Coordinates of C-alpha atoms and ligand atoms in Angstrom, one line a residue:
X1 CA 102.5 109.0 49.7
X2 CA 103.9 108.9 53.3
X3 CA 106.7 111.4 54.1
X4 CA 109.4 109.4 55.9
X5 CA 111.1 111.8 58.3
X6 CA 114.4 110.2 59.3
X7 CA 115.2 113.0 61.6
X8 CA 115.2 110.5 64.5
X9 CA 114.2 111.8 67.9
X10 CA 116.1 110.0 70.7
X11 CA 114.8 109.3 74.1
X12 CA 115.3 106.8 76.9
X13 CA 111.9 104.9 77.2
X14 CA 109.1 104.5 74.7
X15 CA 105.7 103.0 75.6
X16 CA 103.3 101.8 73.0
X17 CA 99.7 102.0 73.9
X18 CA 97.8 104.2 76.4
X19 CA 95.3 101.7 77.9
X20 CA 95.4 100.5 81.5
X21 CA 98.9 99.0 81.0
X22 CA 100.4 102.0 79.2
X23 CA 99.2 104.3 82.0
X24 CA 100.5 102.0 84.7
X25 CA 103.9 101.9 82.9
X26 CA 103.9 105.7 82.4
X27 CA 103.3 106.3 86.1
X28 CA 106.0 104.0 87.3
X29 CA 108.6 105.1 84.7
X30 CA 107.7 108.8 84.9
X31 CA 111.1 109.8 86.3
X32 CA 112.6 108.8 82.9
X33 CA 110.1 111.0 81.0
X34 CA 108.8 108.2 78.7
X35 CA 107.0 108.9 75.4
X36 CA 103.7 107.1 75.0
X37 CA 102.4 106.5 71.5
X38 CA 98.6 105.9 71.3
X39 CA 97.1 104.9 68.0
X40 CA 93.7 106.3 68.7
X41 CA 92.5 109.8 69.7
X42 CA 92.1 108.9 73.4
X43 CA 93.5 107.0 76.4
X44 CA 91.6 104.1 78.0
X45 CA 92.2 101.2 75.4
X46 CA 89.5 98.6 75.4
X47 CA 87.3 100.5 77.8
X48 CA 87.0 103.4 75.2
X49 CA 87.2 101.5 71.9
X50 CA 86.1 97.9 72.5
X51 CA 83.0 98.1 74.8
X52 CA 79.3 97.8 74.1
X53 CA 76.7 100.1 75.7
X54 CA 76.2 97.4 78.4
X55 CA 79.8 96.6 79.1
X56 CA 80.8 96.7 82.7
X57 CA 83.8 95.7 84.7
X58 CA 83.7 92.1 85.7
X59 CA 86.2 92.5 88.5
X60 CA 85.3 94.2 91.8
X61 CA 86.3 97.9 92.1
X62 CA 88.6 97.2 95.0
X63 CA 90.5 94.7 92.7
X64 CA 90.5 96.8 89.5
X65 CA 92.1 99.9 91.2
X66 CA 95.5 101.5 91.1
X67 CA 97.1 101.1 94.6
X68 CA 97.5 104.8 95.2
X69 CA 94.3 106.0 93.5
X70 CA 91.2 104.6 95.0
X71 CA 87.9 104.6 93.2
X72 CA 85.7 107.4 94.6
X73 CA 83.2 104.8 95.8
X74 CA 85.4 101.8 96.2
X75 CA 83.0 99.9 98.5
X76 CA 80.2 100.1 96.0
X77 CA 79.6 96.5 95.1
X78 CA 78.0 97.3 91.7
X79 CA 80.2 96.8 88.6
X80 CA 81.1 100.2 87.1
X81 CA 80.2 100.8 83.4
X82 CA 82.9 101.1 80.8
X83 CA 82.3 104.9 80.8
X84 CA 83.0 105.1 84.5
X85 CA 86.2 103.1 84.0
X86 CA 87.3 105.6 81.3
X87 CA 86.5 108.5 83.7
X88 CA 88.6 106.7 86.4
X89 CA 91.5 106.2 84.1
X90 CA 91.4 109.8 82.9
X91 CA 91.3 111.1 86.5
X92 CA 94.3 108.9 87.2
X93 CA 96.2 110.2 84.2
X94 CA 95.4 113.8 85.2
X95 CA 96.1 113.4 88.9
X96 CA 99.6 112.0 88.2
X97 CA 100.2 114.4 85.2
X98 CA 100.7 111.5 82.8
X99 CA 99.0 113.1 79.8
X100 CA 102.1 115.2 79.1
X101 CA 103.8 112.0 78.0
X102 CA 101.0 110.8 75.7
X103 CA 101.1 111.4 71.9
X104 CA 97.6 110.6 70.7
X105 CA 96.8 109.6 67.0
X106 CA 100.3 108.2 66.9
X107 CA 100.3 104.6 65.6
X108 CA 103.5 102.6 65.8
X109 CA 103.8 101.0 62.4
X110 CA 107.3 99.6 62.5
X111 CA 110.0 98.7 65.1
X112 CA 113.6 98.0 64.3
X113 CA 116.4 96.6 66.6
X114 CA 119.5 98.7 66.4
X115 CA 121.2 97.6 69.6
X116 CA 124.3 95.5 69.6
X117 CA 123.5 93.5 72.7
X118 CA 123.7 89.8 72.0
X119 CA 121.5 88.2 74.6
X120 CA 123.3 84.9 74.8
X121 CA 126.7 86.6 75.2
X122 CA 128.0 87.2 78.7
X123 CA 127.1 83.7 80.0
X124 CA 123.5 84.0 79.1
X125 CA 122.9 87.3 80.9
X126 CA 120.0 89.4 79.7
X127 CA 121.7 92.8 79.9
X128 CA 120.7 96.2 81.1
X129 CA 117.3 97.6 80.1
X130 CA 118.9 101.1 79.8
X131 CA 122.2 100.4 78.1
X132 CA 123.0 104.1 77.5
X133 CA 122.4 104.1 73.8
X134 CA 119.3 103.4 71.6
X135 CA 118.4 99.8 71.1
X136 CA 115.1 100.2 69.2
X137 CA 113.9 102.5 66.4
X138 CA 110.2 103.1 66.1
X139 CA 108.3 104.5 63.1
X140 CA 105.2 106.4 64.2
X141 CA 102.4 107.3 61.8
X142 CA 100.8 110.6 62.9
X143 CA 98.6 111.4 60.0
X144 CA 97.6 109.6 56.8
X145 CA 100.9 110.6 55.3
X146 CA 103.5 111.3 58.0
X147 CA 106.0 109.0 59.6
X148 CA 108.2 110.2 62.4
X149 CA 111.1 108.0 63.6
X150 CA 112.1 107.8 67.3
X151 CA 114.9 105.8 69.0
X152 CA 114.8 104.4 72.5
X153 CA 117.0 102.4 74.9
X154 CA 114.0 100.5 76.3
X155 CA 110.6 99.9 74.7
X156 CA 107.5 98.8 76.7
X157 CA 104.8 97.1 74.7
X158 CA 101.3 97.9 76.1
X159 CA 99.3 97.3 72.9
X160 CA 96.7 95.0 74.5
X161 CA 95.6 91.4 73.9
X162 CA 92.0 92.2 73.0
X163 CA 90.6 94.6 70.4
X164 CA 92.2 95.7 67.1
X165 CA 92.6 92.2 65.4
X166 CA 89.4 90.0 65.5
X167 CA 89.7 86.2 65.5
X168 CA 87.7 85.0 62.5
X169 CA 86.5 81.4 62.0
X170 CA 87.8 79.7 58.9
X171 CA 85.4 77.8 56.6
X172 CA 85.7 75.4 53.7
X173 CA 85.2 77.0 50.3
X174 CA 81.6 77.9 49.6
X175 CA 80.6 77.8 53.2
X176 CA 82.0 81.1 54.4
X177 CA 80.3 84.5 55.0
X178 CA 80.5 85.3 51.3
X179 CA 77.6 82.9 50.5
X180 CA 75.4 84.4 53.2
X181 CA 72.9 87.1 52.1
X182 CA 72.6 88.8 55.5
X183 CA 75.1 90.9 57.4
X184 CA 78.1 89.4 59.2
X185 CA 80.1 91.4 61.7
X186 CA 82.6 90.8 64.6
X187 CA 81.8 91.8 68.1
X188 CA 84.6 94.4 67.7
X189 CA 82.7 96.1 64.8
X190 CA 79.5 95.9 66.9
X191 CA 81.3 97.7 69.8
X192 CA 82.0 100.7 67.4
X193 CA 78.3 101.3 66.8
X194 CA 76.4 103.9 68.8
X195 CA 73.3 102.9 70.7
X196 CA 70.9 103.9 67.9
X197 CA 72.8 102.0 65.2
X198 CA 73.3 98.9 67.5
X199 CA 69.5 98.8 68.3
X200 CA 68.7 99.3 64.6
X201 CA 70.9 96.4 63.6
X202 CA 69.3 94.0 66.1
X203 CA 65.6 95.1 66.4
X204 CA 63.2 92.8 64.6
X205 CA 66.1 90.8 63.1
X206 CA 66.9 87.1 63.3
X207 CA 70.3 87.3 64.9
X208 CA 72.9 84.5 65.5
X209 CA 75.7 85.2 68.0
X210 CA 78.7 82.9 67.7
X211 CA 80.5 82.2 71.0
X212 CA 79.6 81.7 74.6
X213 CA 82.0 83.9 76.5
X214 CA 81.7 87.4 77.8
X215 CA 81.4 89.3 74.5
X216 CA 78.9 86.8 73.2
X217 CA 76.8 86.7 76.3
X218 CA 76.6 90.5 76.5
X219 CA 75.7 90.8 72.8
X220 CA 73.0 88.2 73.1
X221 CA 71.6 90.1 76.0
X222 CA 71.6 93.4 74.1
X223 CA 69.9 91.5 71.2
X224 CA 67.2 90.2 73.5
X225 CA 66.6 93.7 74.9
X226 CA 66.3 95.2 71.4
X227 CA 63.7 92.5 70.5
X228 CA 61.2 92.9 73.3
X229 CA 57.5 92.9 72.3
X230 CA 55.6 90.7 69.8
X231 CA 57.7 91.8 66.8
X232 CA 60.8 90.7 68.5
X233 CA 62.9 87.9 67.1
X234 CA 64.9 85.3 69.1
X235 CA 68.6 85.5 69.2
X236 CA 70.4 82.2 68.7
X237 CA 73.8 81.6 70.5
X238 CA 76.2 79.1 69.0
X239 CA 77.9 77.4 72.0
X240 CA 81.0 75.4 71.0
X241 CA 82.4 74.8 74.5
X242 CA 80.2 75.1 77.6
X243 CA 82.0 77.1 80.3
X244 CA 81.0 77.9 83.8
X245 CA 79.3 81.3 84.0
X246 CA 78.8 83.2 87.3
X247 CA 75.9 85.5 88.3
X248 CA 77.8 87.4 91.0
X249 CA 80.6 87.1 93.6
X250 CA 78.6 85.2 96.2
X251 CA 78.3 81.4 96.7
X252 CA 75.7 80.0 99.1
X253 CA 76.0 83.3 101.0
X254 CA 79.8 83.3 101.2
X255 CA 82.0 85.8 99.4
X256 CA 83.7 84.4 96.4
X257 CA 87.2 85.6 97.5
X258 CA 87.2 83.0 100.2
X259 CA 87.6 80.2 97.6
X260 CA 90.5 81.5 95.5
X261 CA 91.8 84.9 96.6
X262 CA 93.2 84.4 100.1
X263 CA 96.6 82.9 101.1
X264 CA 94.8 80.0 102.8
X265 CA 92.7 79.2 99.7
X266 CA 95.7 79.5 97.3
X267 CA 97.7 77.2 99.6
X268 CA 95.8 74.3 98.2
X269 CA 96.9 75.0 94.7
X270 CA 100.1 74.1 92.9
X271 CA 102.5 76.9 92.1
X272 CA 105.8 77.1 90.1
X273 CA 109.0 76.4 92.0
X274 CA 107.3 74.6 94.9
X275 CA 109.2 72.2 97.2
X276 CA 108.8 68.5 97.1
X277 CA 106.9 68.7 100.4
X278 CA 104.4 71.2 98.9
X279 CA 104.0 69.0 95.8
X280 CA 103.0 66.1 98.1
X281 CA 100.7 68.4 100.1
X282 CA 99.0 69.5 96.9
X283 CA 98.4 65.9 96.0
X284 CA 96.8 65.4 99.4
X285 CA 94.7 68.5 99.0
X286 CA 93.3 67.3 95.7
X287 CA 90.0 66.1 97.3
X288 CA 89.7 69.4 99.1
X289 CA 90.2 71.5 95.9
X290 CA 87.7 69.3 94.1
X291 CA 85.3 69.8 97.0
X292 CA 85.6 73.6 96.7
X293 CA 85.0 73.4 93.0
X294 CA 81.9 71.1 93.5
X295 CA 80.6 73.4 96.2
X296 CA 80.7 76.4 93.7
X297 CA 79.2 74.2 90.9
X298 CA 76.3 73.2 93.1
X299 CA 75.5 76.8 93.7
X300 CA 75.7 77.7 90.0
X301 CA 73.5 74.8 89.0
X302 CA 71.0 75.8 91.7
X303 CA 71.0 79.5 90.8
X304 CA 70.9 79.2 87.0
X305 CA 69.0 76.8 84.7
X306 CA 72.2 75.4 83.1
X307 CA 70.9 71.8 83.0
X308 CA 67.6 72.9 81.5
X309 CA 69.4 74.6 78.6
X310 CA 72.0 71.9 78.2
X311 CA 74.7 74.3 79.3
X312 CA 76.2 72.4 82.2
X313 CA 79.9 72.2 81.5
X314 CA 81.6 68.8 81.7
X315 CA 84.8 70.1 83.4
X316 CA 85.2 71.4 86.9
X317 CA 84.7 75.0 87.7
X318 CA 88.2 75.3 88.9
X319 CA 89.5 74.8 85.3
X320 CA 87.7 77.9 84.1
X321 CA 88.8 79.9 87.0
X322 CA 92.5 78.8 86.5
X323 CA 92.4 79.8 82.9
X324 CA 90.9 83.3 83.5
X325 CA 87.8 82.5 81.4
X326 CA 85.1 83.2 84.0
X327 CA 82.3 85.3 82.6
X328 CA 79.8 87.2 84.8
X329 CA 76.4 86.7 83.3
X330 CA 73.9 89.7 83.2
X331 CA 71.1 89.5 85.7
X332 CA 68.2 88.9 83.3
X333 CA 70.1 86.6 80.9
X334 CA 68.1 83.4 81.7
X335 CA 64.8 85.2 82.1
X336 CA 65.3 86.3 78.5
X337 CA 66.0 82.6 77.6
X338 CA 62.9 81.6 79.5
X339 CA 60.9 84.1 77.4
X340 CA 62.4 82.5 74.2
X341 CA 64.4 85.6 73.4
X342 CA 67.7 83.8 73.7
X343 CA 68.0 80.3 72.2
X344 CA 71.1 78.0 72.5
X345 CA 72.5 75.6 69.9
X346 CA 75.5 73.4 70.6
X347 CA 77.0 72.2 67.3
X348 CA 80.6 71.1 67.0
X349 CA 80.6 72.3 63.4
X350 CA 78.7 75.0 61.6
X351 CA 78.9 77.1 58.4
X352 CA 77.0 79.6 56.4
X353 CA 74.4 79.0 53.8
X354 CA 72.7 81.8 51.9
X355 CA 69.8 82.1 54.4
X356 CA 71.8 81.7 57.7
X357 CA 73.7 79.0 59.5
X358 CA 73.8 75.3 58.9
X359 CA 74.9 72.6 61.4
X360 CA 76.6 69.3 60.8
X361 CA 73.3 67.4 61.3
X362 CA 72.0 69.5 58.3
X363 CA 69.6 71.5 60.5
X364 CA 69.5 75.2 59.8
X365 CA 68.9 78.5 61.6
X366 CA 67.7 81.4 59.5
X367 CA 69.5 84.6 60.1
X368 CA 69.5 88.3 59.0
X369 CA 72.6 89.1 61.1
X370 CA 75.5 86.9 62.3
X371 CA 77.6 88.4 65.0
X372 CA 81.0 86.7 65.5
X373 CA 81.9 87.1 69.2
X374 CA 84.8 84.8 68.6
X375 CA 87.6 86.6 70.4
X376 CA 90.8 88.4 69.3
X377 CA 94.2 87.7 67.9
X378 CA 96.4 89.3 70.5
X379 CA 99.6 87.6 69.4
X380 CA 99.1 88.7 65.8
X381 CA 99.2 92.2 67.1
X382 CA 102.6 91.8 68.6
X383 CA 103.9 89.9 65.6
X384 CA 102.7 92.6 63.2
X385 CA 105.0 95.1 64.9
X386 CA 108.0 93.1 66.0
X387 CA 110.8 92.5 63.4
X388 CA 112.6 89.3 62.7
X389 CA 114.3 87.4 64.4
X390 CA 112.2 88.5 67.4
X391 CA 108.8 87.8 65.7
X392 CA 109.8 84.1 65.4
X393 CA 110.6 83.7 69.1
X394 CA 107.5 85.4 70.4
X395 CA 106.0 82.0 71.2
X396 CA 109.2 80.0 71.5
X397 CA 109.6 77.2 72.8
X398 CA 106.1 76.1 73.9
X399 CA 103.6 78.0 71.7
X400 CA 102.9 80.3 74.6
X401 CA 104.7 83.7 75.1
X402 CA 107.4 83.0 77.7
X403 CA 107.3 86.1 79.8
X404 CA 109.5 86.2 83.0
X405 CA 107.4 87.8 85.8
X406 CA 104.8 88.2 83.0
X407 CA 106.9 91.0 81.4
X408 CA 110.3 90.1 80.1
X409 CA 110.8 87.8 77.1
X410 CA 114.2 86.3 77.8
X411 CA 115.1 86.3 74.1
X412 CA 114.0 89.9 73.3
X413 CA 116.4 92.5 74.6
X414 CA 115.5 96.0 75.9
X415 CA 111.8 95.3 75.7
X416 CA 109.1 94.6 78.2
X417 CA 105.5 93.5 77.7
X418 CA 102.8 94.8 80.0
X419 CA 99.2 93.6 80.0
X420 CA 99.8 89.9 79.1
X421 CA 99.7 88.4 82.5
X422 CA 96.1 87.7 83.6
X423 CA 94.5 87.2 86.9
X424 CA 91.5 88.4 88.9
X425 CA 92.4 92.0 87.9
X426 CA 94.6 92.7 85.0
X427 CA 95.0 96.2 86.2
X428 CA 96.6 95.1 89.4
X429 CA 99.0 92.7 87.6
X430 CA 100.0 95.5 85.2
X431 CA 100.6 98.0 88.0
X432 CA 102.6 95.8 90.3
X433 CA 104.5 94.5 87.3
X434 CA 105.4 98.1 86.4
X435 CA 106.7 98.8 89.9
X436 CA 109.0 95.9 89.5
X437 CA 109.9 97.0 86.0
X438 CA 110.9 100.5 87.1
X439 CA 113.3 99.1 89.7
X440 CA 114.7 96.7 87.1
X441 CA 115.3 99.6 84.7
X442 CA 116.9 101.6 87.5
X443 CA 119.4 98.7 88.1
X444 CA 118.0 98.0 91.6
X445 CA 117.3 94.4 90.9
X446 CA 118.9 91.8 88.7
X447 CA 117.3 89.3 86.3
X448 CA 118.3 85.6 86.3
X449 CA 120.2 84.4 83.3
X450 CA 118.3 83.9 80.0
X451 CA 118.3 80.1 80.7
X452 CA 117.0 80.7 84.3
X453 CA 114.2 82.9 83.0
X454 CA 113.3 80.3 80.3
X455 CA 113.2 77.6 83.0
X456 CA 110.9 79.7 85.3
X457 CA 108.5 80.4 82.5
X458 CA 108.4 76.8 81.4
X459 CA 107.6 75.8 85.0
X460 CA 104.6 78.3 85.0
X461 CA 103.3 76.8 81.8
X462 CA 103.7 73.2 83.2
X463 CA 101.8 74.1 86.3
X464 CA 99.0 75.9 84.4
X465 CA 98.7 73.0 81.9
X466 CA 98.3 70.6 84.8
X467 CA 95.6 72.8 86.4
X468 CA 93.4 73.4 83.4
X469 CA 92.8 71.9 80.0
X470 CA 92.0 75.4 78.7
X471 CA 95.4 76.9 79.3
X472 CA 95.9 79.5 76.5
X473 CA 96.4 82.7 78.4
X474 CA 99.2 83.4 80.9
X475 CA 96.8 83.1 83.8
X476 CA 98.0 83.0 87.4
X477 CA 94.7 83.3 89.2
X478 CA 95.2 80.2 91.4
X479 CA 98.7 81.3 92.6
X480 CA 98.5 85.1 92.1
X481 CA 99.5 85.8 95.8
X482 CA 102.6 83.7 95.4
X483 CA 103.4 85.4 92.2
X484 CA 103.1 88.8 93.9
X485 CA 105.2 87.5 96.9
X486 CA 108.1 86.7 94.5
X487 CA 107.8 90.1 92.8
X488 CA 107.8 91.8 96.3
X489 CA 110.8 89.8 97.4
X490 CA 112.8 90.7 94.3
X491 CA 112.0 94.4 95.0
X492 CA 113.2 94.0 98.6
X493 CA 109.6 94.4 99.9
X494 CA 108.1 92.2 102.5
X495 CA 105.8 89.6 100.9
X496 CA 103.5 89.3 103.9
X497 CA 101.6 92.6 103.9
X498 CA 98.6 92.2 106.2
X499 CA 98.4 93.5 109.8
X500 CA 98.2 90.1 111.5
X501 CA 98.3 86.4 110.7
X502 CA 94.5 86.1 110.6
X503 CA 94.1 88.7 107.9
X504 CA 97.2 87.3 106.2
X505 CA 95.5 83.9 106.0
X506 CA 91.8 84.7 105.3
X507 CA 91.4 88.2 103.8
X508 CA 91.8 88.8 100.1
X509 CA 94.8 90.6 98.7
X510 CA 93.9 93.6 96.7
X511 CA 95.9 96.4 94.9
X512 CA 96.0 98.6 98.0
X513 CA 98.1 96.0 99.8
X514 CA 100.8 96.8 97.4
X515 CA 100.7 100.6 97.6
X516 CA 104.2 101.1 98.9
X517 CA 107.3 99.3 100.3
X518 CA 106.9 97.5 103.6
Ligands
FAD1 C1 85.3 94.4 76.8 C2 86.4 94.0 77.7 C3 86.2 94.0 79.1 C4 87.2 93.6 80.0 N1 86.9 93.4 81.3 C5 87.8 93.1 82.2 C6 87.6 93.1 83.6 O1 86.4 93.2 84.0 N2 88.6 92.8 84.4 C7 89.9 92.6 84.0 O2 90.8 92.4 84.8 N3 90.1 92.6 82.6 C8 89.1 92.9 81.8 N4 89.4 92.9 80.4 C9 90.8 92.7 79.9 C10 91.4 94.1 79.6 O3 91.9 93.9 78.4 C11 92.4 94.6 80.7 O4 91.8 94.7 81.9 C12 93.0 95.9 80.4 O5 92.1 96.9 80.2 C13 93.9 95.9 79.2 O6 94.6 97.1 79.1 P1 95.9 97.2 78.1 O7 96.4 98.6 78.3 O8 96.8 96.1 78.3 O9 95.3 97.0 76.7 P2 94.2 97.8 75.8 O10 93.2 98.3 76.7 O11 93.9 97.0 74.6 O12 95.1 99.1 75.3 C14 96.0 99.0 74.3 C15 96.2 100.3 73.7 O13 97.3 100.3 72.8 C16 96.9 101.0 71.6 N5 97.7 100.4 70.5 C17 97.6 99.2 70.0 N6 98.5 99.1 68.9 C18 99.1 100.2 68.8 C19 100.1 100.7 68.0 N7 100.7 100.0 67.0 N8 100.6 102.0 68.1 C20 100.1 102.8 69.1 N9 99.1 102.4 70.0 C21 98.6 101.1 69.8 C22 95.4 100.7 71.5 O14 94.8 101.7 70.7 C23 95.0 100.8 72.9 O15 94.6 102.1 73.3 C24 88.4 93.3 79.5 C25 88.7 93.3 78.1 C26 87.7 93.7 77.2 C27 87.9 93.7 75.8
NAP2 N1 84.1 92.9 81.5 C1 83.4 92.6 80.5 O1 82.2 92.9 80.5 C2 83.9 91.9 79.2 C3 83.2 92.0 78.0 C4 83.8 91.4 76.9 C5 85.0 90.8 76.9 N2 85.7 90.7 78.1 C6 87.0 90.1 78.1 O2 87.6 90.3 76.9 C7 88.4 89.1 76.6 C8 87.9 88.5 75.3 O3 86.5 88.0 75.4 P1 85.6 87.5 74.2 O4 84.4 87.0 74.7 O5 85.6 88.6 73.2 O6 86.5 86.4 73.5 P2 86.9 84.9 74.1 O7 87.0 84.9 75.5 O8 88.2 84.5 73.3 O9 85.7 83.9 73.6 C9 85.5 83.6 72.2 C10 84.3 82.7 72.1 O10 84.0 82.4 70.8 C11 84.0 81.0 70.6 N3 84.5 80.7 69.3 C12 85.6 81.0 68.7 N4 85.7 80.5 67.5 C13 84.6 79.8 67.3 C14 84.1 79.0 66.2 N5 84.7 78.9 65.1 N6 82.9 78.4 66.3 C15 82.2 78.6 67.5 N7 82.6 79.3 68.6 C16 83.8 79.9 68.4 C17 84.8 80.5 71.7 O11 84.5 79.1 71.9 P3 85.5 78.1 72.7 O12 85.4 78.3 74.1 O13 85.1 76.7 72.2 O14 86.9 78.4 72.2 C18 84.4 81.4 72.9 O15 83.1 81.0 73.4 C19 88.2 88.2 77.8 O16 89.2 88.3 78.7 C20 86.9 88.7 78.4 O17 86.9 88.4 79.8 C21 85.2 91.3 79.2

């Protein structure tokens, strides 16, 4: 039975999670000596605990980099492996002496609100992040039977959107995994296997991979690699929605950043809070935006046999980009398909039968192993920790978490969320966000009213929904520079950060542009 130690330790700031976001928060909030709770035995988050042997960064190094801690070989255009990323994060933590804040093997199992701040009081003001007395109590499980309580004025949630809770498909009775005689596992379970066990699982087996995004594509590739030779079996991918996939960051010889990551290219796209004139200009620019998207599509269709395999999406490329869904496809993916090692099926409905998977047209695929690369339940993770009434407002009012500047939920006091805003590099969004957060906590900048923040988040959702039918994530990839401009302005920094107007217009913005105040 768990021993419940109510000898509460009081501190100013608590951070939950020691992945990229938790480390970014720790660095920026270091003067307040935060305590970081990490459920596992190491820092690094998904790069340590949710990666396959073949997992690599999809962003460029110069994008996925802390502004004051360059990659040792930042101009190397290859994508670093997950192990290299863990090394980079560990070096960062050591260099800035962050490990002294981290409590490993410390899982937060319960959070209670003990503050007396009523967020709608005071004319709808949000209130101070550091009110001078504890607002949250946190129960931390440190062993199988020990709970230690802590109390904080301000809590930063960095528990990650991916990993920990798998998204599992739901089936009618008698058609779920229970009727299947083979093995079913989620991509998250697969990522926990060592190389030997992973190869054993796949080699010589008929494998079905459900999904057509990054986890699924990489798993199918590992499956094809384990099934080389005459005894090898094909791996069947179940593709529900066809999305655009990308082989590398070059398009007809031009660098990809030219299309979406410069001030000039983002000028063509709608952004929240824009003037009427800009709205009209955006309408005028519609053919130009479509042209850019078509130009990229023409390259992807030329470079990869998407039409041959029935994988050409029906929507414009821009919609995948604007919803942060773009997956980089491994180099030999289609040569494995050409060899028959990867096969694609596109049913809208499927279910299990005892020997494998059945589709709505009654055709079947035999399987020994079914791997569900069906994504993760990030919001469930938050909801499992947050108490009522906050749990109920997590997605209020639009079904999407309304986070002001990607971090502050207007209806949840003394708490910030880091790692929920997505763009070309989630590391950059987390780091710049935490710079803003540390100034907010220090009282150097003021938040709008609760109503004002709700309005701003609603505008972001509207813009994103107009831009892409796939809007599910808080993705700002088509107006990320404008988002960063607003953060800089609130911090009293200059928004325009390049050395001259030419670079300002046509060179990409990366983390290093935001190293310090200008
Ligand atoms: C395989 C994979 C590859 C990716 N590739 C890219 C990429 O190329 N580019 C990109 O920009 N993004 C990528 N992402 C997105 C990625 O999630 C972010 O870039 C970033 O690493 C997220 O960091 P995080 O700290 O927010 O979350 P996480 O890395 O998930 O870290 C959360 C941490 O919180 C801990 N935790 C959770 N619950 C608790 C609790 N109750 N108590 C204590 N600790 C807890 C977890 O153990 C974990 O260590 C990828 C994601 C995955 C899964
Ligand atoms: N850097 C890397 O190498 C790397 C590796 C892995 C993951 N990641 C990142 O991690 C995050 C999660 O990626 P993910 O691929 O695990 O999850 P994901 O992006 O949520 O994709 C889930 C996939 O499963 C499909 N799916 C879900 N339920 C299904 C069902 N019932 N039937 C058929 N298909 C179903 C989805 O289809 P629909 O499109 O139809 O919903 C989608 O193709 C992403 O941000 C990704 O970029 C990065």
